[in-house]
Coordinates of C-alpha atoms (C1' of nucleotides) in Angstrom, one line a residue:
Chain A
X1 CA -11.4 -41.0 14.6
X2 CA -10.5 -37.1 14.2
X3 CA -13.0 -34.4 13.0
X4 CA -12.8 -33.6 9.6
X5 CA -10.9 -30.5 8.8
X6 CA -12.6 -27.4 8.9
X7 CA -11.8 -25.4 5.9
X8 CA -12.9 -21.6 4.9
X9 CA -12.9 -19.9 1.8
X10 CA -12.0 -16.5 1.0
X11 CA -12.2 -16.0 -2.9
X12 CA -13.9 -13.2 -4.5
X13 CA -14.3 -15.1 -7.8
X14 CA -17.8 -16.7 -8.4
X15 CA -16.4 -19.1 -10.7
X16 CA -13.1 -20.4 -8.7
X17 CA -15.1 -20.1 -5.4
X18 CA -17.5 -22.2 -6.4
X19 CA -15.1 -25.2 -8.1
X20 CA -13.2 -25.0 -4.9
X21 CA -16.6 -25.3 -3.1
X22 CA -17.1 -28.4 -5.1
X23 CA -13.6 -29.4 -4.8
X24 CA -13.7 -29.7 -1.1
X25 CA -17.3 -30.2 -0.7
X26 CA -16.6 -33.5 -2.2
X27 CA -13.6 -34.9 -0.1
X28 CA -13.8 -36.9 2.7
X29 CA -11.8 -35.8 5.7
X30 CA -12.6 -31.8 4.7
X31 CA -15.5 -30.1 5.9
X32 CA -16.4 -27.1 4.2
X33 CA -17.4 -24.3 6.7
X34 CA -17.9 -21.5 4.1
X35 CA -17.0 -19.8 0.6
X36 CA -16.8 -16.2 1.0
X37 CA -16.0 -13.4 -1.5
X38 CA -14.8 -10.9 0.6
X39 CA -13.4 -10.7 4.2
X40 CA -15.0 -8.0 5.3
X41 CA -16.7 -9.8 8.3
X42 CA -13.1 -11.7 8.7
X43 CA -12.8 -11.2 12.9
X44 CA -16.3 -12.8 13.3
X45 CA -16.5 -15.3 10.5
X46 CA -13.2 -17.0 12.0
X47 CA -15.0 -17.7 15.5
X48 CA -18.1 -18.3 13.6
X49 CA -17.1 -21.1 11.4
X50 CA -14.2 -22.0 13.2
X51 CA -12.3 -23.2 10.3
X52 CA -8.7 -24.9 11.1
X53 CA -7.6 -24.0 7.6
X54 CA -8.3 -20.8 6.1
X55 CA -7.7 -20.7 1.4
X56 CA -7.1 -17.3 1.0
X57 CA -7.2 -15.2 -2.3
X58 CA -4.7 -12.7 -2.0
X59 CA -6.2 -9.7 -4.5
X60 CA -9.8 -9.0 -3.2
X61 CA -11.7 -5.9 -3.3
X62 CA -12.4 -4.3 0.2
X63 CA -9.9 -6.0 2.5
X64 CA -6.9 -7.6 0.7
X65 CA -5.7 -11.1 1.4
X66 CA -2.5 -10.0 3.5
X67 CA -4.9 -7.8 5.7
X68 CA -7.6 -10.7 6.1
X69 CA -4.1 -13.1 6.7
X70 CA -3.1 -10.4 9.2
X71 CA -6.8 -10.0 11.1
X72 CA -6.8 -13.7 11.6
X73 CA -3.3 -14.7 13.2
X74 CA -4.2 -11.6 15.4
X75 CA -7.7 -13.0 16.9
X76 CA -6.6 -17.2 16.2
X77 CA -2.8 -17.7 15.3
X78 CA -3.6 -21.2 15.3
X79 CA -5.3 -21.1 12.3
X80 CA -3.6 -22.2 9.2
X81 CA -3.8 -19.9 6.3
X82 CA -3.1 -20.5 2.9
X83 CA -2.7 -17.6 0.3
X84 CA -3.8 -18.2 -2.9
X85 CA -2.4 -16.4 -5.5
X86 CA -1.8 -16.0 -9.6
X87 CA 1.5 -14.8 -9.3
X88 CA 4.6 -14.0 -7.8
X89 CA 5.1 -11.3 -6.2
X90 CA 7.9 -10.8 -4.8
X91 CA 6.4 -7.8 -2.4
X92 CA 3.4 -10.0 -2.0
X93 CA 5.3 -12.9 -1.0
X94 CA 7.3 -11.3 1.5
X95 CA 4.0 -9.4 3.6
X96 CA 2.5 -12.3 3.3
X97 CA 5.0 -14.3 5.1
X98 CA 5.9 -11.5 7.4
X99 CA 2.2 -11.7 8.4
X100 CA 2.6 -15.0 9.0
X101 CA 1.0 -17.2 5.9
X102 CA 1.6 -20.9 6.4
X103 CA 1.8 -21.6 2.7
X104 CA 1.7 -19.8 -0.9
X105 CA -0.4 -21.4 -3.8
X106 CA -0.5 -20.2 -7.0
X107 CA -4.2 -20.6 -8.6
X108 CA -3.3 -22.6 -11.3
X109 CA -2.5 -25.1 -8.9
X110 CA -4.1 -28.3 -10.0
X111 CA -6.8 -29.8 -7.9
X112 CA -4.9 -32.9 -6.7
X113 CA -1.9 -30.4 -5.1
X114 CA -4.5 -28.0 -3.6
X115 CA -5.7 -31.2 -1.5
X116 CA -2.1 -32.2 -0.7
X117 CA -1.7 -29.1 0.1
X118 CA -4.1 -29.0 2.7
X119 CA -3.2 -32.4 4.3
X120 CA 0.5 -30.9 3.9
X121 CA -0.9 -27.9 5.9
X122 CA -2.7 -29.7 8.9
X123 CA 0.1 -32.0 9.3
X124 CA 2.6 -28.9 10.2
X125 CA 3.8 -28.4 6.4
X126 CA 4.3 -25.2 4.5
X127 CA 3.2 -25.7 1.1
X128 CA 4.5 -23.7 -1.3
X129 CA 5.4 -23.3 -5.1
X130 CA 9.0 -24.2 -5.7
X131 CA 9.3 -20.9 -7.0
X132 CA 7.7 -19.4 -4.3
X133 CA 9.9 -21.2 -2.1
X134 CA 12.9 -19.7 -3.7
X135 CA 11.9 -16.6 -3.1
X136 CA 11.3 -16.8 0.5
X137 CA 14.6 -18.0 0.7
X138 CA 15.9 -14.6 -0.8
X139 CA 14.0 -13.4 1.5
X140 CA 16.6 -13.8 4.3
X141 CA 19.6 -12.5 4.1
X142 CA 18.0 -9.2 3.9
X143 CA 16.4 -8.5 6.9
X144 CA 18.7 -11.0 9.0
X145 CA 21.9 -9.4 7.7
X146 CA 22.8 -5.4 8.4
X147 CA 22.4 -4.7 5.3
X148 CA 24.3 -1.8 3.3
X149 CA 23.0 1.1 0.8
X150 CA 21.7 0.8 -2.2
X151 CA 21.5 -2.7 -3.4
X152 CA 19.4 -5.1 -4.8
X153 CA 19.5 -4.0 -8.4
X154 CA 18.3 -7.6 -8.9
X155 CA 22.1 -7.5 -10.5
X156 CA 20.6 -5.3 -13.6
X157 CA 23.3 -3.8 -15.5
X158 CA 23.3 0.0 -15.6
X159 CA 21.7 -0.3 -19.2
X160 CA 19.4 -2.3 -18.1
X161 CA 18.3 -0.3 -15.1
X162 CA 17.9 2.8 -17.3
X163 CA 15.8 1.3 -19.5
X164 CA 14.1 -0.3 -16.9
X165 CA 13.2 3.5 -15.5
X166 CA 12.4 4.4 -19.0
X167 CA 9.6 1.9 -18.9
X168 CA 8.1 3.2 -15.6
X169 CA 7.9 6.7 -16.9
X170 CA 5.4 4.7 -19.6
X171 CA 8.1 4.8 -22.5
X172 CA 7.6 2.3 -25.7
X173 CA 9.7 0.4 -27.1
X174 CA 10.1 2.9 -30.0
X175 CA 10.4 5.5 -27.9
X176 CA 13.3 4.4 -25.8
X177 CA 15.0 3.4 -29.0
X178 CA 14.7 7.2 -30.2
X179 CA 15.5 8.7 -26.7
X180 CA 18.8 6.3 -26.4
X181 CA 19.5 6.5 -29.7
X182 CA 19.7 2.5 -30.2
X183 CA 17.6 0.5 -32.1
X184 CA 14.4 -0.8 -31.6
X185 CA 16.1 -4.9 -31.4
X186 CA 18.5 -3.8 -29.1
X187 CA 15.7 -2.2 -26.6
X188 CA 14.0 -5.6 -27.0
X189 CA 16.9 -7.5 -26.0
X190 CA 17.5 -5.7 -22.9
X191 CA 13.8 -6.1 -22.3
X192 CA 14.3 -9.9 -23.1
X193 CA 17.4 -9.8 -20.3
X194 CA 15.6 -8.0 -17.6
X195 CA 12.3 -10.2 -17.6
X196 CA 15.0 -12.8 -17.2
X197 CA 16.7 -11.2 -14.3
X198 CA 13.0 -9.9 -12.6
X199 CA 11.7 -12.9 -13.6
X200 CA 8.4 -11.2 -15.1
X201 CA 6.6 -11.3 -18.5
X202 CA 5.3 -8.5 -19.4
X203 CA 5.9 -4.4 -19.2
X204 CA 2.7 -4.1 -16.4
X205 CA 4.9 -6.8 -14.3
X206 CA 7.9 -4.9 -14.6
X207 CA 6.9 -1.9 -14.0
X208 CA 4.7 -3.1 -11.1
X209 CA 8.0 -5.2 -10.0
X210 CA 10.2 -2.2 -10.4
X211 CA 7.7 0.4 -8.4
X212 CA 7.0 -1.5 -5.4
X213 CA 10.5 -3.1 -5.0
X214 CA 11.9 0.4 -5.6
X215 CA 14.5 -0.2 -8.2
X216 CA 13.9 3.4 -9.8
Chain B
X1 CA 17.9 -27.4 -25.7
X2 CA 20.9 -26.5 -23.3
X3 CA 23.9 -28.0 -22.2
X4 CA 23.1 -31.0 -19.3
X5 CA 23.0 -29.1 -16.1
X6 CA 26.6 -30.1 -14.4
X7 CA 26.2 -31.3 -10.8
X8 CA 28.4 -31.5 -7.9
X9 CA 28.1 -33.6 -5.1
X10 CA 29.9 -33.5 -1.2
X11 CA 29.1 -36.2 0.8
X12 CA 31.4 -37.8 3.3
X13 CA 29.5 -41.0 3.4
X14 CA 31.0 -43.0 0.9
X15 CA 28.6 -45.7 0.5
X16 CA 25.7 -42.7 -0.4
X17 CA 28.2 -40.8 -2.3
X18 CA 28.8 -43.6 -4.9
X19 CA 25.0 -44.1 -5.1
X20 CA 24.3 -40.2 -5.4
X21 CA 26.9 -40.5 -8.1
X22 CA 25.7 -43.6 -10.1
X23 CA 22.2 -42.1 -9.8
X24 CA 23.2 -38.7 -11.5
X25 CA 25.6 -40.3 -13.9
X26 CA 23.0 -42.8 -15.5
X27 CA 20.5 -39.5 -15.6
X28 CA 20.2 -38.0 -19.1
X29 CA 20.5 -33.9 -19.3
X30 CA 22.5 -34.1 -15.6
X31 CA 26.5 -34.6 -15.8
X32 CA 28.2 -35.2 -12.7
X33 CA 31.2 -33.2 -12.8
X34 CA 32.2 -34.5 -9.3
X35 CA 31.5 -36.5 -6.2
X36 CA 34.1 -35.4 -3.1
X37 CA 34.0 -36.4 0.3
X38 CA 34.8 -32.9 1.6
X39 CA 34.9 -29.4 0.7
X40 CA 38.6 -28.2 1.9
X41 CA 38.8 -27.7 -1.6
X42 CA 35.1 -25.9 -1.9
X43 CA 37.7 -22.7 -3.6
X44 CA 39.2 -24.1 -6.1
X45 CA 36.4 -27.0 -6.8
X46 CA 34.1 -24.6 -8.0
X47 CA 36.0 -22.9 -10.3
X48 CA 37.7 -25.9 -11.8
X49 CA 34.4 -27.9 -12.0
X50 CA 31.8 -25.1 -12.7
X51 CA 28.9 -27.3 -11.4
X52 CA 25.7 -25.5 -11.8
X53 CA 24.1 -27.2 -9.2
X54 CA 26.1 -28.7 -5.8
X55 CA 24.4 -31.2 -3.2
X56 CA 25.9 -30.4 -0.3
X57 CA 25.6 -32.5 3.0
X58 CA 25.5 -30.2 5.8
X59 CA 27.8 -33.1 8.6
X60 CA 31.0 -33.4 7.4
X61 CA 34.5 -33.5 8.9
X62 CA 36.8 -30.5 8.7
X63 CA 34.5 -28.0 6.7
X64 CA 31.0 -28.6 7.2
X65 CA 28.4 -28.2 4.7
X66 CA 27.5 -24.9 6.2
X67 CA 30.4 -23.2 6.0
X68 CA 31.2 -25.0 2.4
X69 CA 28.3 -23.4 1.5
X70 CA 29.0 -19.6 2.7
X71 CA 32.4 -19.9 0.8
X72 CA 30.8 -20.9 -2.2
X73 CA 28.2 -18.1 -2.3
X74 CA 31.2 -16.1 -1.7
X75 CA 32.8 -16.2 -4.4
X76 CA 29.7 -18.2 -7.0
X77 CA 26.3 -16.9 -5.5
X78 CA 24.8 -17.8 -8.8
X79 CA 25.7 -22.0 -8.3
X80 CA 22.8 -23.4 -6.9
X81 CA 23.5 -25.6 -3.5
X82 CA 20.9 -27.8 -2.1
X83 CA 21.6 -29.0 1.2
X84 CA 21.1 -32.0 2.4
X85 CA 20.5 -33.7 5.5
X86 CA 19.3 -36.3 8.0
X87 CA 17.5 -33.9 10.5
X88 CA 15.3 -31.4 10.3
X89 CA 16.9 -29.3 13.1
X90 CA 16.0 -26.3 13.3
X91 CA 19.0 -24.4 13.8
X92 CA 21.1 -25.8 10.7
X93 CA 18.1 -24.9 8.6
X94 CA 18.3 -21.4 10.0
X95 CA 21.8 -21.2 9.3
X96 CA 21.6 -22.8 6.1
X97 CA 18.9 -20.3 5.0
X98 CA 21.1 -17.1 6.3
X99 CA 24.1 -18.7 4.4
X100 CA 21.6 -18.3 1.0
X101 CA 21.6 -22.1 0.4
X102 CA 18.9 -22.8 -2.2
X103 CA 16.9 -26.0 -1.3
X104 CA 17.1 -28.3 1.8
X105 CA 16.1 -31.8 1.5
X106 CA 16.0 -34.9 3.7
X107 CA 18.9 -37.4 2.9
X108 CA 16.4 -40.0 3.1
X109 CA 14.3 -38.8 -0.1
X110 CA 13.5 -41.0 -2.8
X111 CA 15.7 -40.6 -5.9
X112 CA 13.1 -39.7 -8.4
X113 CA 12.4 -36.5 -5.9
X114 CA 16.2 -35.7 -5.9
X115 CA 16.5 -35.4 -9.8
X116 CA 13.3 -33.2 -9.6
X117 CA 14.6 -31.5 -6.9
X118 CA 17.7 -30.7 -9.1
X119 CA 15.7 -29.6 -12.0
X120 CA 13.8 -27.3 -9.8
X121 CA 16.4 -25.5 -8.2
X122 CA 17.8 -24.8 -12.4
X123 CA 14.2 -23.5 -12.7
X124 CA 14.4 -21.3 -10.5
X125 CA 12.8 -22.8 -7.9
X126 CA 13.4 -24.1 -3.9
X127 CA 13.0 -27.7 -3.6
X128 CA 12.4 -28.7 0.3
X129 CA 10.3 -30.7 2.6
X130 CA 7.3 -29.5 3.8
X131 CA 8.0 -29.3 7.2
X132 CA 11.0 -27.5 6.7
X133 CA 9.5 -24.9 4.3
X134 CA 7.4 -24.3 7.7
X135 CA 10.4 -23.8 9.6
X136 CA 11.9 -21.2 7.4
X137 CA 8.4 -19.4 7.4
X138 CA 8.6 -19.4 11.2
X139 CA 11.8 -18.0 10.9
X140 CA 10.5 -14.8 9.5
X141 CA 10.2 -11.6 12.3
X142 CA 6.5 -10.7 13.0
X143 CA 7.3 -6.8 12.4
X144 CA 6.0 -5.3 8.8
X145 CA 3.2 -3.0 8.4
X146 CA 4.1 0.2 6.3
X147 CA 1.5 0.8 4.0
X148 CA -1.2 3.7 3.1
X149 CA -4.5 3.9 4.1
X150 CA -7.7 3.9 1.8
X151 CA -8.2 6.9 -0.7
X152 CA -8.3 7.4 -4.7
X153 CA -11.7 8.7 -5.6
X154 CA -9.7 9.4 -8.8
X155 CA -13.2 8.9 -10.3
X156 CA -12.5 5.8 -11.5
X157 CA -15.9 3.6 -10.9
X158 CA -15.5 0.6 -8.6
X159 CA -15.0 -1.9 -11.6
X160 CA -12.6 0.4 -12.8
X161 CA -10.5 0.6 -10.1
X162 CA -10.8 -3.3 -10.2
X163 CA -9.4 -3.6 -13.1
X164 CA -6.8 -1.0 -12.8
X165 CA -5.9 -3.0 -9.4
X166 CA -5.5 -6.3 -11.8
X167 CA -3.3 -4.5 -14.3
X168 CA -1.1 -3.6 -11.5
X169 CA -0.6 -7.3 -10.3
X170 CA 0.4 -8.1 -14.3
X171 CA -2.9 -9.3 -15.3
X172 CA -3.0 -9.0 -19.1
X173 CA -6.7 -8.7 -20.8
X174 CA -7.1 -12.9 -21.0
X175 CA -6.5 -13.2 -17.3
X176 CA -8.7 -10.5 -16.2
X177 CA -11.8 -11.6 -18.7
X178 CA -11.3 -14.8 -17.1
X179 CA -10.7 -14.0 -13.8
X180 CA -14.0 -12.1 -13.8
X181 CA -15.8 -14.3 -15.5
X182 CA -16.4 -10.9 -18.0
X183 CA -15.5 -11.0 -22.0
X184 CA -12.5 -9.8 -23.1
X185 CA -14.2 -6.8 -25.3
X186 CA -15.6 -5.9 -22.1
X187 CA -12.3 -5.6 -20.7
X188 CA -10.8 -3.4 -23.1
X189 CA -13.6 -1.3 -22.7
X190 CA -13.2 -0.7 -19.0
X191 CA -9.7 -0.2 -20.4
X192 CA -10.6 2.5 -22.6
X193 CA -12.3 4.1 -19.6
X194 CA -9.6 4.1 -17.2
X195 CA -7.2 5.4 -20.0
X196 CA -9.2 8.4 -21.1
X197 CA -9.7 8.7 -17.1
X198 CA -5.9 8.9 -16.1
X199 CA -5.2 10.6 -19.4
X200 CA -2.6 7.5 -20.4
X201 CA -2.2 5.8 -23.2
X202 CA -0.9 2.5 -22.2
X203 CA -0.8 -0.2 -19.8
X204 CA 2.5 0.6 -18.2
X205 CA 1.4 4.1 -17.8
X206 CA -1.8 3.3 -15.8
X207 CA 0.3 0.7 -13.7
X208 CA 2.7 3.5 -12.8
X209 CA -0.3 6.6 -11.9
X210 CA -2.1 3.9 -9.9
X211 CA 1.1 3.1 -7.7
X212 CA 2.2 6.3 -7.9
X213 CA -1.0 7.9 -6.5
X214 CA -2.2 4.9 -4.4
X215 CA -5.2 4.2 -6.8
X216 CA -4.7 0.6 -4.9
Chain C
dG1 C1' 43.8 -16.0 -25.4
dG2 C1' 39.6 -18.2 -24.5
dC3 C1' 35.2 -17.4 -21.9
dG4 C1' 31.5 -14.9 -19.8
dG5 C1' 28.9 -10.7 -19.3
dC6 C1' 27.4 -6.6 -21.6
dA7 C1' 25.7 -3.8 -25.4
dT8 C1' 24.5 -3.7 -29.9
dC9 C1' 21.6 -5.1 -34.1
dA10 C1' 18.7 -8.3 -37.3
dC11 C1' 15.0 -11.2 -38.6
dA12 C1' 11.0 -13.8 -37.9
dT13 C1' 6.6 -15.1 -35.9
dC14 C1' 2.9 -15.1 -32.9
dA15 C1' 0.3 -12.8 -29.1
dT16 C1' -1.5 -8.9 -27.1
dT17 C1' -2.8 -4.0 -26.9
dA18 C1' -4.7 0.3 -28.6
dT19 C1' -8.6 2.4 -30.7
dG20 C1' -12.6 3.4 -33.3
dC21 C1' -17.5 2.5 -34.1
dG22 C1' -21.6 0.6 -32.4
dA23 C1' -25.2 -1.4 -29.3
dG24 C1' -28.5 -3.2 -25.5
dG25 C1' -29.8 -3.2 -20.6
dC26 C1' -30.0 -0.9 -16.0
dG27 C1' -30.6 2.6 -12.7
dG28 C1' -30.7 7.3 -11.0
dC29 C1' -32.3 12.0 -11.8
dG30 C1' -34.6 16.3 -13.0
Chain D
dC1 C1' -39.9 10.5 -19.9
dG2 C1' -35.5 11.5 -21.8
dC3 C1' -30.5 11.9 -20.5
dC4 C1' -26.5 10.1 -18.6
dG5 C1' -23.1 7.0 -16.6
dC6 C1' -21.9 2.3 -15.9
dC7 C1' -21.4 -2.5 -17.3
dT8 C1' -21.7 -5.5 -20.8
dC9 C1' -20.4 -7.3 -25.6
dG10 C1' -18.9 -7.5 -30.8
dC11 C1' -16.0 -6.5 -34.8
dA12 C1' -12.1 -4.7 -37.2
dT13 C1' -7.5 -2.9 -37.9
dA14 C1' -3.1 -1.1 -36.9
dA15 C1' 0.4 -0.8 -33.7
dT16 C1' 3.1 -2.9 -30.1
dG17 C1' 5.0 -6.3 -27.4
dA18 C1' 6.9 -11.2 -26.4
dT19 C1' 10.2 -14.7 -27.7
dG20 C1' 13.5 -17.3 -30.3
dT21 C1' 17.7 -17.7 -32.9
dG22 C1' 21.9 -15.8 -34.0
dA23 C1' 25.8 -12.5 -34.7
dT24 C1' 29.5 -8.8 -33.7
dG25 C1' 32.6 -6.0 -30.8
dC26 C1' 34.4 -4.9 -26.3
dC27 C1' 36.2 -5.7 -21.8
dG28 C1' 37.8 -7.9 -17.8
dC29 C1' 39.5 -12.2 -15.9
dC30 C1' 41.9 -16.2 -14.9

DNA sequence: GGCGGCATCACATCATTATGCGAGGCGGCG
DNA sequence: CGCCGCCTCGCATAATGATGTGATGCCGCC
């Protein structure tokens, strides 16, 4: 029969390094080659511990997840790397897969699917978050097709946009209602509609959204 | 709750097409609002039929799925169309993907998968196989690496910076006490901190400084 | 001439943030 | 040793933000 896979874990979390230590630990057919809570050592922990699949947190102090993604498939393309993440980022998503990820988990992922996914993985899958998924797929006709000027308003109205802005410059609710001279339901209802449209839940993510997709 | 989410169905194959069709029909919150066996039509189907979701199989005489597709993000990007298949060749998926089609499943997957396929895609999500969700990431050009390089002694203290680093990704308080394993009064304190540090006042403002000024 | 998207406003209710006041432990420094 | 900054935690309150339901008027489009 095959070797067990060989799995590595980047996660700078005590807590969910050590439940996903458990959580592999304790399957059959894994091998768990190390937990680690930072990747600075990345380029000679991978021929180390020769993992075949690599669990990657994606926010980690020091090196980042996309850089530690990127420092492996530069020494070992071969190995698998999953990104673990708690949410989605559209940016993220996109360097992530550009670096060449070979899968996108959020953390709330139960236990059962993490496991799937790294079967899903090994077998020449690409597990991902439907969402996730979706996103990717958006991905494409951006940087396949020539693409034009200014776009990608995430089809935000004009309102919508501006109040958007307003945000960004660290406005309140109250205080965009004065500025625009419209009430303080109506700001919230255009909030409401561009969460929808950005697919966020709160200001930070918008903002954060609306920075680093550059919709200012 | 909403309306049912109305489905549309091409398929040239008439023996699957009647058991697409009785398997959507006899599906509570779906209605079928048609089952065609080719998309010369694709124009003036969607308009007429104002499916929200379309299963489209990709081999078809006259117009294929492909092109069905391309002329109904044309004129409806916002319909959802899942492809569907028999093979996972690659260059139909990379076509399909460029064409913006929103899921790509197997024509041989088990019913219960299709309906949650469907009510993934209205959820925003990208419901396909594993192996092609590999594909697709393979598709992706190697070339990406803008990006800053490591400053911000904008004396914030290590934690602080953390933290600030956690608001940015949309982390409220909850998901930051937990994600550290730290109480959530300790939180707002770093909080505090980083506030009277960046001289703001909110949460949106201290996401904005810190991508504004690379404090990540 | 009805339908969908946009902009406006009104409640209502619950969750989260913003802030102030304290407090104990730790480690470096003069 | 005392002082100071950092990290930790608690309690309390007022202000804001998040979400749902619903309504009105306007406009452009088959």
């Amino acid at each position: 029969m095959e070797a067990a896979t060989r799995v590595l874990i980047y996660e700078d979390n005590p807590d969910l390094r050590l439940s996903l230590s458990h959580l592999l630990g304790g399957t059959p057919g894994l091998e768990l080659v190390g937990a680690l809570g930072n990747c600075q050592q990345v380029e000679t922990d991978i021929p180390r511990l020769k993992p075949d699949v690599v669990l990657m947190d994606i926010d980690m102090p020091g090196i980042n997840g996309i850089e530690g993604l990127k420092r492996i498939k530069a020494s070992q393309p071969k190995v698998s790397v999953v990104m673990l993440t708690v949410f989605e980022d559209n940016d993220r998503v996109f360097q992530a897969v550009c670096a060449g990820a070979d899968g996108y988990l959020l953390k709330k992922t139960p236990p059962a699917k993490l496991l799937d996914a790294i079967g899903e993985v090994r077998a020449g899958g690409a597990p991902m978050t439907p969402a996730i998924a979706r996103q990717v797929l958006r991905l494409f006709p951006k940087p396949a097709a020539p693409r034009q000027q200014e776009d990608s308003p995430a089809n935000l109205s004009a309102r919508e946009q501006e109040i958007l802005g307003l945000l960004v410059e660290g406005y309140s609710y109250k205080m965009i209602a004065h500025d625009r001279g419209i009430s303080l339901d109506t700001v919230r209802s255009h909030i409401k509609k561009i969460y929808e449209k950005l697919h966020v839940r709160s200001m930070t993510e918008a903002v954060s959204k609306a920075l680093r997709q550059g919709l200012t």
